Short mmCIF file of C-alpha atoms in Angstrom, two decimals:
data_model
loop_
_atom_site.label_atom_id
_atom_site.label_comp_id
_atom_site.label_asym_id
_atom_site.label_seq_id
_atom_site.Cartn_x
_atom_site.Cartn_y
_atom_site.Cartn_z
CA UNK F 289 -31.11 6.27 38.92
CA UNK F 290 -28.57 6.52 41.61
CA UNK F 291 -26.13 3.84 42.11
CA UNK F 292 -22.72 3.35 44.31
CA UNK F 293 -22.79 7.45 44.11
CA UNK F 294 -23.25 7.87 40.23
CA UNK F 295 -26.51 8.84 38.54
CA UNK F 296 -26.94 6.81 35.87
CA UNK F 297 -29.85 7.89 33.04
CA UNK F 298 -30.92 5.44 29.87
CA UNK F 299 -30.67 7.95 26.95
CA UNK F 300 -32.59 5.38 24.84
CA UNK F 301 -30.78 2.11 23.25
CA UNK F 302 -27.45 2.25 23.90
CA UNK F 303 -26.94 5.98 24.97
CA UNK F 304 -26.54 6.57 28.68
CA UNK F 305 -25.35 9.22 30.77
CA UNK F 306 -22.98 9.02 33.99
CA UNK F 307 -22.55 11.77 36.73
CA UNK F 308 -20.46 11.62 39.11
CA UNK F 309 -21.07 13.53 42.24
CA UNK F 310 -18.83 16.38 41.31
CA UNK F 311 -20.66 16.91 38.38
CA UNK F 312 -18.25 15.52 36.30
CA UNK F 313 -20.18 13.46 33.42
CA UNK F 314 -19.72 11.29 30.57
CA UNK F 315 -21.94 10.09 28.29
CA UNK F 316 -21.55 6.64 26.20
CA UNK F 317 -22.84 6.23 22.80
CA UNK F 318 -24.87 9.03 22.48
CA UNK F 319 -27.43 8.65 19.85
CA UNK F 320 -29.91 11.61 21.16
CA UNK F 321 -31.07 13.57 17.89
CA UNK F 322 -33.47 10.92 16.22
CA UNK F 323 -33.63 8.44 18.79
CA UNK F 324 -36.63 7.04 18.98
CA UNK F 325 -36.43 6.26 22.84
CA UNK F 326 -34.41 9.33 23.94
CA UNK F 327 -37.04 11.38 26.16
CA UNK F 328 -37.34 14.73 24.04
CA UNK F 329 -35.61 17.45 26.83
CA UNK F 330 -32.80 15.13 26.70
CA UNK F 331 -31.93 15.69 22.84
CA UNK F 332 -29.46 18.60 24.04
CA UNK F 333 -26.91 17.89 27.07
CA UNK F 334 -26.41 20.65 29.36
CA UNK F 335 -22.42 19.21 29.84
CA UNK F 336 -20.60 16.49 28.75
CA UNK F 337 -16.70 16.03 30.19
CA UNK F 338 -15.94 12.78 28.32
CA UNK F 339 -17.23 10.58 25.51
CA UNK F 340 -17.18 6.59 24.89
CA UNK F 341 -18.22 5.39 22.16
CA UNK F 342 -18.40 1.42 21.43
CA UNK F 343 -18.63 1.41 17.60
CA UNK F 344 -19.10 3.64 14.81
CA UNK F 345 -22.58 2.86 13.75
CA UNK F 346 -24.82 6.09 13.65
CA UNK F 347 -27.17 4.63 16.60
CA UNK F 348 -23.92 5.02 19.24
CA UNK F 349 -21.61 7.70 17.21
CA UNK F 350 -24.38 10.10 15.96
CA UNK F 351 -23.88 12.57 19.21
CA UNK F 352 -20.39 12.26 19.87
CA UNK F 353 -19.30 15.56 17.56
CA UNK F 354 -22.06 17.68 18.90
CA UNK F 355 -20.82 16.66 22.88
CA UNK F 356 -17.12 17.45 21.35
CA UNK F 357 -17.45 20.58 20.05
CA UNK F 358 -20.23 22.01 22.22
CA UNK F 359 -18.53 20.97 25.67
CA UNK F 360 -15.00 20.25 24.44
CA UNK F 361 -15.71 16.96 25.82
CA UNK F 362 -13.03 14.00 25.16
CA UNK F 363 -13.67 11.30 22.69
CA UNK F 364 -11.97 7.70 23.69
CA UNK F 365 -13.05 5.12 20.96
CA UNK F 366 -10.90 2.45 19.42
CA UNK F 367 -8.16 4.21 17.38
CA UNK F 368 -9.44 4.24 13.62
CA UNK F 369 -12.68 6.13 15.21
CA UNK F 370 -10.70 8.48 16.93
CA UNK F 371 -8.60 9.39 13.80
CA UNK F 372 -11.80 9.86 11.57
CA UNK F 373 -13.07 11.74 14.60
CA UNK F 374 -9.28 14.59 14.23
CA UNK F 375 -10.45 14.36 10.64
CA UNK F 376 -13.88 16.14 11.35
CA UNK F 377 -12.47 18.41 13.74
CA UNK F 378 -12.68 16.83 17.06
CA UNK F 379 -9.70 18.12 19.35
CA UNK F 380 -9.77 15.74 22.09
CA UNK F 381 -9.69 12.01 20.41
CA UNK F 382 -8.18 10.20 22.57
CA UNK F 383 -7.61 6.22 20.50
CA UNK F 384 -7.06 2.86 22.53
CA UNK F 385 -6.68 -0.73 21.09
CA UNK F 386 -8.38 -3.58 23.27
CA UNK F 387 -6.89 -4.61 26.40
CA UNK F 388 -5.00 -1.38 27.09
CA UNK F 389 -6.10 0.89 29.81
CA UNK F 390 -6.13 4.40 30.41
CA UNK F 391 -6.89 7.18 33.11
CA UNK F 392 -8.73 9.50 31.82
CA UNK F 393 -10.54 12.53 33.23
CA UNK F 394 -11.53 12.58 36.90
CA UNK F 395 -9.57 9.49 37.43
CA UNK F 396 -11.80 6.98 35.86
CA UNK F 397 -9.89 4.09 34.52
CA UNK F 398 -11.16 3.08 31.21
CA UNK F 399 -10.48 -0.33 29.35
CA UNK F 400 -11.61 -1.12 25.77
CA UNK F 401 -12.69 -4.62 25.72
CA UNK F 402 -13.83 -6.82 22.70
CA UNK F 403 -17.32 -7.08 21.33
CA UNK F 404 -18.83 -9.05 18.36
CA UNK F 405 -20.30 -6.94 15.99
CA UNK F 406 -19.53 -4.44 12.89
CA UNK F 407 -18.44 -1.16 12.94
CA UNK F 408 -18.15 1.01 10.07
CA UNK F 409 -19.00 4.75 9.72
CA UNK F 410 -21.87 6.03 7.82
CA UNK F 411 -20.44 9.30 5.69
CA UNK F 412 -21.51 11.47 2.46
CA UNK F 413 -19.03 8.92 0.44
CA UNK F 414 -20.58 5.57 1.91
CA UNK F 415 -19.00 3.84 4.75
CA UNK F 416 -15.74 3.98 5.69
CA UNK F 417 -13.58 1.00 8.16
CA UNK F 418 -14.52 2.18 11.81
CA UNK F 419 -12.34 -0.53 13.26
CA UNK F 420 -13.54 -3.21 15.69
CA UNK F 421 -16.27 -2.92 18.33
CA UNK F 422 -15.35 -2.93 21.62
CA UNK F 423 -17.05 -2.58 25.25
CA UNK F 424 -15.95 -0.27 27.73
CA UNK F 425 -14.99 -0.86 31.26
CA UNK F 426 -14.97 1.82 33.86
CA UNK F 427 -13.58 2.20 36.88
CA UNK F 428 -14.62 4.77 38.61
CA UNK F 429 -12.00 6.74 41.81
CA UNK F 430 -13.37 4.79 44.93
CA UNK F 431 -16.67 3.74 43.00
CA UNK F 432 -18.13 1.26 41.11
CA UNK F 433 -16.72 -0.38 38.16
CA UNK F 434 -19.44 -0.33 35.02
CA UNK F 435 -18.77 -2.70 32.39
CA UNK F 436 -20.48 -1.14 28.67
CA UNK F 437 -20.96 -3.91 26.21
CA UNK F 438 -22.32 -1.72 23.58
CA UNK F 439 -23.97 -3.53 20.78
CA UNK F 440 -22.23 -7.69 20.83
CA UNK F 441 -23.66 -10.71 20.68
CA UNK F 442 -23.27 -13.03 23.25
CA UNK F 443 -19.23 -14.72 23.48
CA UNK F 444 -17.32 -16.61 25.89
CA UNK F 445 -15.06 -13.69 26.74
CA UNK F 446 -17.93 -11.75 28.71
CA UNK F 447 -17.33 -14.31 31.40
CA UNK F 448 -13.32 -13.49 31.54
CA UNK F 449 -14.55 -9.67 31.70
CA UNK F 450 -16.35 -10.19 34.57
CA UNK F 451 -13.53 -12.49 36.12
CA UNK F 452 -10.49 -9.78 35.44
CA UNK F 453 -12.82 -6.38 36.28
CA UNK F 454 -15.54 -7.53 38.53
CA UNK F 455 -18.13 -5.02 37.02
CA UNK F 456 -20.58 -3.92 39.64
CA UNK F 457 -23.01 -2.94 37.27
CA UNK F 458 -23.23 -3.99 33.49
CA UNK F 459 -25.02 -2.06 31.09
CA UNK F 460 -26.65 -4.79 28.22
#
């Protein structure tokens, strides 16, 4: 789907794709391999400049070392994801705490913003702490601004999200 000059493409639940007319493109929580709703000739991504990821249950985190290592594409998760991310060999892990923005590749502006929900990270010794979730909010160089809520349930907050960034288009 085309919107405000990005293509935008539903990888199944939360996983989407962004492209930016350059070519550019970031993907956020990219579940592909075993997702039930990801269409099958989108399992493998043909590039991938930057990665987002919400929360680090398996349904959003699952794709993010395969995009890393395959692309050299840049991780930006809260920071306890993006240490355990150095830890498996991801170069580019780029940590934020809520609140704080960043500019990140092609001048997008990104902003971790809180969610309500879990987040701990499936491994071969049980779970380890994954931090808080978060939402992302991106702004994008004389584009739209997308607002990511990854996996919350509803809270009063969304509202002041919407009042500070004025999403144009929010991804639910």
């Amino acid at each position: 789907m085309q919107l405000h000059g990005l293509e935008l493409t539903w990888l199944g639940h939360a996983a989407t794709r962004i492209r930016m007319d350059d070519g550019t493109t970031i993907h956020i929580d990219p579940w592909l391999q075993g997702n039930p709703s990801c269409p099958d000739d989108e399992h493998t991504q043909d590039r991938s400049d930057a990665v987002f990821v919400t929360h680090g249950h398996f349904d959003h985190l699952s794709g993010t070392p395969d995009l890393a290592r395959r692309h050299g594409a840049r991780l930006h998760a809260i920071h306890e994801i993006a240490v355990w991310a150095e830890g498996i060999g991801i170069e580019d892990a780029v940590g934020s705490n809520k609140g704080g923005t960043v500019e990140t590749i092609a001048g997008i502006e990104a902003t971790l913003v809180d969610a309500v929900h879990s987040s701990g990270i499936t491994g071969d010794d049980g779970i380890v702490p994954g931090g808080e979730a978060g939402g992302w909010v991106l702004a994008f160089p004389g584009g739209p601004t997308i607002y990511h809520a990854g996996d919350t349930a509803v809270f009063g907050d969304m509202a002041l999200i919407g009042e500070l960034w004025k999403p144009d288009i929010a991804l639910l």
